Amino acid sequence: PYMLRRMKGEVLDAMPTKNVHALEMTMPPAQASAYRDLVIRAAAAGAAGNLGKGGMLTTLANMRGVSLHPLDPRQAPDDLDAYAQDSARLAQTLSILEKISKSREKALIFIEDLAMQDRLAGLIQDRFALPRRPTKINGSVAGHKRQALVDAFQARPNTFDVMLLSPRAGGVGLTITAANHVIHLSRWWNPAVEDQATDRVF
């Protein structure tokens, strides 16, 4: 073969163990109801021939949004506990962050929805009494500024901190070894991109 793929674990002896935890949780009633309504409306529109061009893609995008949270993040309450109780993913994330906070460790949260990134940064700051809003890295942050944000995040050892990143923007070219937890709050369609995102820490 003219090209070979090497994995870090195959060529580096000192690599730490990577533990992947796939957590499952039933959607809370409000989220499950919103999700079910989307499915029923899409099925009815499809049966009547009213979905139109791109209608199914729009429906899938809406289902993906509801699976994150049924309420628009711009309308979220100011209490993270209250907001998280209507989302299985956010409830799990809050539980994970509680444990990380007690251990005084750092976490990366990968999420592509920019409105949710922004709202979640404020909610996490308030909920955990952080001195500053969690850093966000997404497509709106220029490449040369990203490393400065990472350096600031890395420079605060032995303290609980969180960084919010878009899978694409934060998935390549950054080394963020001060964190040892990665949460994929919204899943990316390409598993290889998720692996790259996780390996920013690994």
PDB file of N, CA and C in Angstrom, residues 44-117:
ATOM      1  N   ALA A  44     -47.021  12.904   8.806  1.00  0.00           N
ATOM      2  CA  ALA A  44     -48.271  13.359   8.188  1.00  0.00           C
ATOM      3  C   ALA A  44     -47.994  14.161   6.921  1.00  0.00           C
ATOM      4  N   ALA A  45     -46.976  15.046   6.992  1.00  0.00           N
ATOM      5  CA  ALA A  45     -46.629  15.850   5.817  1.00  0.00           C
ATOM      6  C   ALA A  45     -46.109  14.967   4.695  1.00  0.00           C
ATOM      7  N   GLY A  46     -45.332  13.948   5.058  1.00  0.00           N
ATOM      8  CA  GLY A  46     -44.810  13.030   4.047  1.00  0.00           C
ATOM      9  C   GLY A  46     -45.921  12.237   3.382  1.00  0.00           C
ATOM     10  N   ALA A  47     -46.871  11.764   4.186  1.00  0.00           N
ATOM     11  CA  ALA A  47     -47.980  10.992   3.630  1.00  0.00           C
ATOM     12  C   ALA A  47     -48.856  11.830   2.715  1.00  0.00           C
ATOM     13  N   ALA A  48     -48.953  13.144   3.020  1.00  0.00           N
ATOM     14  CA  ALA A  48     -49.776  14.033   2.198  1.00  0.00           C
ATOM     15  C   ALA A  48     -48.989  14.638   1.043  1.00  0.00           C
ATOM     16  N   GLY A  49     -47.704  14.331   0.980  1.00  0.00           N
ATOM     17  CA  GLY A  49     -46.868  14.882  -0.091  1.00  0.00           C
ATOM     18  C   GLY A  49     -46.553  16.353   0.086  1.00  0.00           C
ATOM     19  N   ASN A  50     -46.572  16.831   1.335  1.00  0.00           N
ATOM     20  CA  ASN A  50     -46.362  18.264   1.600  1.00  0.00           C
ATOM     21  C   ASN A  50     -44.999  18.596   2.195  1.00  0.00           C
ATOM     22  N   LEU A  51     -44.097  17.623   2.232  1.00  0.00           N
ATOM     23  CA  LEU A  51     -42.789  17.908   2.833  1.00  0.00           C
ATOM     24  C   LEU A  51     -41.998  18.910   2.001  1.00  0.00           C
ATOM     25  N   GLY A  52     -42.122  18.813   0.703  1.00  0.00           N
ATOM     26  CA  GLY A  52     -41.418  19.749  -0.168  1.00  0.00           C
ATOM     27  C   GLY A  52     -39.934  19.446  -0.268  1.00  0.00           C
ATOM     28  N   LYS A  53     -39.257  20.235  -1.089  1.00  0.00           N
ATOM     29  CA  LYS A  53     -37.818  20.033  -1.306  1.00  0.00           C
ATOM     30  C   LYS A  53     -37.062  20.376  -0.024  1.00  0.00           C
ATOM     31  N   GLY A  54     -36.257  19.453   0.429  1.00  0.00           N
ATOM     32  CA  GLY A  54     -35.471  19.689   1.643  1.00  0.00           C
ATOM     33  C   GLY A  54     -36.269  19.572   2.926  1.00  0.00           C
ATOM     34  N   GLY A  55     -37.533  19.179   2.817  1.00  0.00           N
ATOM     35  CA  GLY A  55     -38.369  19.091   4.010  1.00  0.00           C
ATOM     36  C   GLY A  55     -37.885  18.069   5.016  1.00  0.00           C
ATOM     37  N   MET A  56     -37.414  16.935   4.527  1.00  0.00           N
ATOM     38  CA  MET A  56     -36.946  15.904   5.451  1.00  0.00           C
ATOM     39  C   MET A  56     -35.658  16.339   6.145  1.00  0.00           C
ATOM     40  N   LEU A  57     -34.773  17.033   5.416  1.00  0.00           N
ATOM     41  CA  LEU A  57     -33.547  17.524   6.046  1.00  0.00           C
ATOM     42  C   LEU A  57     -33.869  18.544   7.137  1.00  0.00           C
ATOM     43  N   THR A  58     -34.846  19.398   6.866  1.00  0.00           N
ATOM     44  CA  THR A  58     -35.273  20.372   7.878  1.00  0.00           C
ATOM     45  C   THR A  58     -35.830  19.663   9.098  1.00  0.00           C
ATOM     46  N   THR A  59     -36.633  18.630   8.848  1.00  0.00           N
ATOM     47  CA  THR A  59     -37.201  17.858   9.962  1.00  0.00           C
ATOM     48  C   THR A  59     -36.102  17.197  10.778  1.00  0.00           C
ATOM     49  N   LEU A  60     -35.118  16.613  10.111  1.00  0.00           N
ATOM     50  CA  LEU A  60     -34.013  15.973  10.821  1.00  0.00           C
ATOM     51  C   LEU A  60     -33.233  16.981  11.661  1.00  0.00           C
ATOM     52  N   ALA A  61     -33.029  18.181  11.098  1.00  0.00           N
ATOM     53  CA  ALA A  61     -32.326  19.229  11.845  1.00  0.00           C
ATOM     54  C   ALA A  61     -33.125  19.645  13.086  1.00  0.00           C
ATOM     55  N   ASN A  62     -34.449  19.732  12.915  1.00  0.00           N
ATOM     56  CA  ASN A  62     -35.303  20.089  14.053  1.00  0.00           C
ATOM     57  C   ASN A  62     -35.298  18.989  15.118  1.00  0.00           C
ATOM     58  N   MET A  63     -35.311  17.729  14.679  1.00  0.00           N
ATOM     59  CA  MET A  63     -35.256  16.613  15.621  1.00  0.00           C
ATOM     60  C   MET A  63     -33.929  16.623  16.380  1.00  0.00           C
ATOM     61  N   ARG A  64     -32.885  16.963  15.674  1.00  0.00           N
ATOM     62  CA  ARG A  64     -31.561  17.030  16.309  1.00  0.00           C
ATOM     63  C   ARG A  64     -31.537  18.135  17.365  1.00  0.00           C
ATOM     64  N   GLY A  65     -32.180  19.259  17.035  1.00  0.00           N
ATOM     65  CA  GLY A  65     -32.236  20.361  17.986  1.00  0.00           C
ATOM     66  C   GLY A  65     -33.026  20.012  19.226  1.00  0.00           C
ATOM     67  N   VAL A  66     -34.168  19.363  19.037  1.00  0.00           N
ATOM     68  CA  VAL A  66     -35.008  18.979  20.175  1.00  0.00           C
ATOM     69  C   VAL A  66     -34.302  17.926  21.033  1.00  0.00           C
ATOM     70  N   SER A  67     -33.523  17.055  20.400  1.00  0.00           N
ATOM     71  CA  SER A  67     -32.811  16.041  21.183  1.00  0.00           C
ATOM     72  C   SER A  67     -31.749  16.673  22.073  1.00  0.00           C
ATOM     73  N   LEU A  68     -31.361  17.915  21.751  1.00  0.00           N
ATOM     74  CA  LEU A  68     -30.462  18.663  22.632  1.00  0.00           C
ATOM     75  C   LEU A  68     -31.274  19.351  23.726  1.00  0.00           C
ATOM     76  N   HIS A  69     -32.307  20.085  23.324  1.00  0.00           N
ATOM     77  CA  HIS A  69     -33.229  20.696  24.287  1.00  0.00           C
ATOM     78  C   HIS A  69     -34.459  21.189  23.531  1.00  0.00           C
ATOM     79  N   PRO A  70     -35.665  20.966  24.073  1.00  0.00           N
ATOM     80  CA  PRO A  70     -36.872  21.398  23.361  1.00  0.00           C
ATOM     81  C   PRO A  70     -37.076  22.908  23.379  1.00  0.00           C
ATOM     82  N   LEU A  71     -36.370  23.625  24.246  1.00  0.00           N
ATOM     83  CA  LEU A  71     -36.522  25.073  24.361  1.00  0.00           C
ATOM     84  C   LEU A  71     -35.337  25.774  23.718  1.00  0.00           C
ATOM     85  N   ASP A  72     -35.613  26.798  22.918  1.00  0.00           N
ATOM     86  CA  ASP A  72     -34.551  27.600  22.303  1.00  0.00           C
ATOM     87  C   ASP A  72     -33.623  28.125  23.398  1.00  0.00           C
ATOM     88  N   PRO A  73     -32.311  27.943  23.264  1.00  0.00           N
ATOM     89  CA  PRO A  73     -31.393  28.387  24.318  1.00  0.00           C
ATOM     90  C   PRO A  73     -31.484  29.880  24.626  1.00  0.00           C
ATOM     91  N   ARG A  74     -31.914  30.669  23.639  1.00  0.00           N
ATOM     92  CA  ARG A  74     -32.045  32.106  23.882  1.00  0.00           C
ATOM     93  C   ARG A  74     -33.211  32.418  24.816  1.00  0.00           C
ATOM     94  N   GLN A  75     -34.079  31.439  25.036  1.00  0.00           N
ATOM     95  CA  GLN A  75     -35.205  31.607  25.959  1.00  0.00           C
ATOM     96  C   GLN A  75     -34.997  30.827  27.253  1.00  0.00           C
ATOM     97  N   ALA A  76     -33.786  30.337  27.470  1.00  0.00           N
ATOM     98  CA  ALA A  76     -33.510  29.496  28.633  1.00  0.00           C
ATOM     99  C   ALA A  76     -33.598  30.293  29.928  1.00  0.00           C
ATOM    100  N   PRO A  77     -34.065  29.656  30.996  1.00  0.00           N
ATOM    101  CA  PRO A  77     -34.063  30.324  32.303  1.00  0.00           C
ATOM    102  C   PRO A  77     -32.631  30.541  32.784  1.00  0.00           C
ATOM    103  N   ASP A  78     -32.474  31.356  33.796  1.00  0.00           N
ATOM    104  CA  ASP A  78     -31.141  31.694  34.297  1.00  0.00           C
ATOM    105  C   ASP A  78     -30.569  30.645  35.236  1.00  0.00           C
ATOM    106  N   ASP A  79     -31.285  29.573  35.462  1.00  0.00           N
ATOM    107  CA  ASP A  79     -30.872  28.509  36.373  1.00  0.00           C
ATOM    108  C   ASP A  79     -30.560  27.260  35.559  1.00  0.00           C
ATOM    109  N   LEU A  80     -29.304  26.815  35.587  1.00  0.00           N
ATOM    110  CA  LEU A  80     -28.898  25.657  34.790  1.00  0.00           C
ATOM    111  C   LEU A  80     -29.632  24.395  35.234  1.00  0.00           C
ATOM    112  N   ASP A  81     -29.845  24.228  36.534  1.00  0.00           N
ATOM    113  CA  ASP A  81     -30.564  23.043  37.018  1.00  0.00           C
ATOM    114  C   ASP A  81     -31.979  22.998  36.445  1.00  0.00           C
ATOM    115  N   ALA A  82     -32.651  24.161  36.427  1.00  0.00           N
ATOM    116  CA  ALA A  82     -34.014  24.221  35.898  1.00  0.00           C
ATOM    117  C   ALA A  82     -34.026  23.954  34.399  1.00  0.00           C
ATOM    118  N   TYR A  83     -33.054  24.507  33.686  1.00  0.00           N
ATOM    119  CA  TYR A  83     -32.986  24.326  32.235  1.00  0.00           C
ATOM    120  C   TYR A  83     -32.660  22.874  31.884  1.00  0.00           C
ATOM    121  N   ALA A  84     -31.766  22.259  32.658  1.00  0.00           N
ATOM    122  CA  ALA A  84     -31.310  20.903  32.356  1.00  0.00           C
ATOM    123  C   ALA A  84     -32.376  19.850  32.620  1.00  0.00           C
ATOM    124  N   GLN A  85     -33.355  20.141  33.450  1.00  0.00           N
ATOM    125  CA  GLN A  85     -34.323  19.108  33.813  1.00  0.00           C
ATOM    126  C   GLN A  85     -35.226  18.703  32.654  1.00  0.00           C
ATOM    127  N   ASP A  86     -35.253  19.494  31.585  1.00  0.00           N
ATOM    128  CA  ASP A  86     -36.056  19.142  30.406  1.00  0.00           C
ATOM    129  C   ASP A  86     -35.211  18.592  29.265  1.00  0.00           C
ATOM    130  N   SER A  87     -33.959  18.240  29.555  1.00  0.00           N
ATOM    131  CA  SER A  87     -33.083  17.698  28.514  1.00  0.00           C
ATOM    132  C   SER A  87     -32.247  16.563  29.086  1.00  0.00           C
ATOM    133  N   ALA A  88     -32.349  15.390  28.488  1.00  0.00           N
ATOM    134  CA  ALA A  88     -31.553  14.253  28.951  1.00  0.00           C
ATOM    135  C   ALA A  88     -30.064  14.541  28.811  1.00  0.00           C
ATOM    136  N   ARG A  89     -29.678  15.150  27.703  1.00  0.00           N
ATOM    137  CA  ARG A  89     -28.252  15.412  27.467  1.00  0.00           C
ATOM    138  C   ARG A  89     -27.694  16.437  28.456  1.00  0.00           C
ATOM    139  N   LEU A  90     -28.449  17.502  28.681  1.00  0.00           N
ATOM    140  CA  LEU A  90     -27.978  18.517  29.612  1.00  0.00           C
ATOM    141  C   LEU A  90     -27.962  18.002  31.044  1.00  0.00           C
ATOM    142  N   ALA A  91     -28.943  17.188  31.399  1.00  0.00           N
ATOM    143  CA  ALA A  91     -28.975  16.624  32.750  1.00  0.00           C
ATOM    144  C   ALA A  91     -27.756  15.742  32.987  1.00  0.00           C
ATOM    145  N   GLN A  92     -27.403  14.915  31.999  1.00  0.00           N
ATOM    146  CA  GLN A  92     -26.207  14.079  32.123  1.00  0.00           C
ATOM    147  C   GLN A  92     -24.950  14.941  32.204  1.00  0.00           C
ATOM    148  N   THR A  93     -24.904  15.984  31.370  1.00  0.00           N
ATOM    149  CA  THR A  93     -23.734  16.859  31.360  1.00  0.00           C
ATOM    150  C   THR A  93     -23.558  17.554  32.702  1.00  0.00           C
ATOM    151  N   LEU A  94     -24.651  18.034  33.281  1.00  0.00           N
ATOM    152  CA  LEU A  94     -24.590  18.696  34.577  1.00  0.00           C
ATOM    153  C   LEU A  94     -24.088  17.735  35.647  1.00  0.00           C
ATOM    154  N   SER A  95     -24.555  16.498  35.613  1.00  0.00           N
ATOM    155  CA  SER A  95     -24.104  15.491  36.567  1.00  0.00           C
ATOM    156  C   SER A  95     -22.606  15.224  36.428  1.00  0.00           C
ATOM    157  N   ILE A  96     -22.141  15.149  35.182  1.00  0.00           N
ATOM    158  CA  ILE A  96     -20.715  14.915  34.926  1.00  0.00           C
ATOM    159  C   ILE A  96     -19.887  16.102  35.420  1.00  0.00           C
ATOM    160  N   LEU A  97     -20.342  17.312  35.127  1.00  0.00           N
ATOM    161  CA  LEU A  97     -19.609  18.503  35.535  1.00  0.00           C
ATOM    162  C   LEU A  97     -19.526  18.623  37.058  1.00  0.00           C
ATOM    163  N   GLU A  98     -20.558  18.184  37.752  1.00  0.00           N
ATOM    164  CA  GLU A  98     -20.526  18.191  39.221  1.00  0.00           C
ATOM    165  C   GLU A  98     -19.336  17.369  39.724  1.00  0.00           C
ATOM    166  N   LYS A  99     -19.156  16.189  39.160  1.00  0.00           N
ATOM    167  CA  LYS A  99     -18.055  15.316  39.584  1.00  0.00           C
ATOM    168  C   LYS A  99     -16.701  15.923  39.220  1.00  0.00           C
ATOM    169  N   ILE A 100     -16.608  16.488  38.018  1.00  0.00           N
ATOM    170  CA  ILE A 100     -15.352  17.084  37.575  1.00  0.00           C
ATOM    171  C   ILE A 100     -15.001  18.281  38.452  1.00  0.00           C
ATOM    172  N   SER A 101     -16.007  19.057  38.810  1.00  0.00           N
ATOM    173  CA  SER A 101     -15.799  20.222  39.668  1.00  0.00           C
ATOM    174  C   SER A 101     -15.226  19.816  41.023  1.00  0.00           C
ATOM    175  N   LYS A 102     -15.778  18.765  41.605  1.00  0.00           N
ATOM    176  CA  LYS A 102     -15.293  18.307  42.915  1.00  0.00           C
ATOM    177  C   LYS A 102     -13.852  17.803  42.843  1.00  0.00           C
ATOM    178  N   SER A 103     -13.457  17.301  41.673  1.00  0.00           N
ATOM    179  CA  SER A 103     -12.089  16.809  41.486  1.00  0.00           C
ATOM    180  C   SER A 103     -11.126  17.914  41.069  1.00  0.00           C
ATOM    181  N   ARG A 104     -11.653  19.132  40.854  1.00  0.00           N
ATOM    182  CA  ARG A 104     -10.843  20.283  40.421  1.00  0.00           C
ATOM    183  C   ARG A 104     -10.100  19.961  39.116  1.00  0.00           C
ATOM    184  N   GLU A 105     -10.841  19.388  38.175  1.00  0.00           N
ATOM    185  CA  GLU A 105     -10.285  19.043  36.873  1.00  0.00           C
ATOM    186  C   GLU A 105     -10.973  19.866  35.791  1.00  0.00           C
ATOM    187  N   LYS A 106     -10.564  19.662  34.552  1.00  0.00           N
ATOM    188  CA  LYS A 106     -11.070  20.463  33.441  1.00  0.00           C
ATOM    189  C   LYS A 106     -11.778  19.580  32.415  1.00  0.00           C
ATOM    190  N   ALA A 107     -12.700  20.209  31.683  1.00  0.00           N
ATOM    191  CA  ALA A 107     -13.481  19.467  30.688  1.00  0.00           C
ATOM    192  C   ALA A 107     -13.647  20.292  29.421  1.00  0.00           C
ATOM    193  N   LEU A 108     -13.709  19.593  28.301  1.00  0.00           N
ATOM    194  CA  LEU A 108     -14.098  20.192  27.031  1.00  0.00           C
ATOM    195  C   LEU A 108     -15.503  19.703  26.713  1.00  0.00           C
ATOM    196  N   ILE A 109     -16.354  20.621  26.262  1.00  0.00           N
ATOM    197  CA  ILE A 109     -17.696  20.249  25.821  1.00  0.00           C
ATOM    198  C   ILE A 109     -17.806  20.601  24.345  1.00  0.00           C
ATOM    199  N   PHE A 110     -18.048  19.601  23.509  1.00  0.00           N
ATOM    200  CA  PHE A 110     -18.194  19.835  22.077  1.00  0.00           C
ATOM    201  C   PHE A 110     -19.670  19.960  21.730  1.00  0.00           C
ATOM    202  N   ILE A 111     -20.000  21.084  21.124  1.00  0.00           N
ATOM    203  CA  ILE A 111     -21.379  21.369  20.739  1.00  0.00           C
ATOM    204  C   ILE A 111     -21.354  22.361  19.592  1.00  0.00           C
ATOM    205  N   GLU A 112     -22.125  22.102  18.549  1.00  0.00           N
ATOM    206  CA  GLU A 112     -22.044  22.956  17.364  1.00  0.00           C
ATOM    207  C   GLU A 112     -23.019  24.129  17.380  1.00  0.00           C
ATOM    208  N   ASP A 113     -24.097  24.047  18.135  1.00  0.00           N
ATOM    209  CA  ASP A 113     -25.098  25.113  18.179  1.00  0.00           C
ATOM    210  C   ASP A 113     -24.508  26.334  18.891  1.00  0.00           C
ATOM    211  N   LEU A 114     -24.298  27.416  18.150  1.00  0.00           N
ATOM    212  CA  LEU A 114     -23.629  28.598  18.707  1.00  0.00           C
ATOM    213  C   LEU A 114     -24.469  29.280  19.778  1.00  0.00           C
ATOM    214  N   ALA A 115     -25.791  29.304  19.600  1.00  0.00           N
ATOM    215  CA  ALA A 115     -26.656  29.900  20.612  1.00  0.00           C
ATOM    216  C   ALA A 115     -26.582  29.106  21.908  1.00  0.00           C
ATOM    217  N   MET A 116     -26.526  27.782  21.805  1.00  0.00           N
ATOM    218  CA  MET A 116     -26.410  26.956  22.999  1.00  0.00           C
ATOM    219  C   MET A 116     -25.033  27.123  23.633  1.00  0.00           C
ATOM    220  N   GLN A 117     -23.997  27.241  22.821  1.00  0.00           N
ATOM    221  CA  GLN A 117     -22.657  27.509  23.358  1.00  0.00           C
ATOM    222  C   GLN A 117     -22.678  28.756  24.229  1.00  0.00           C
TER     223      GLN A 117
END
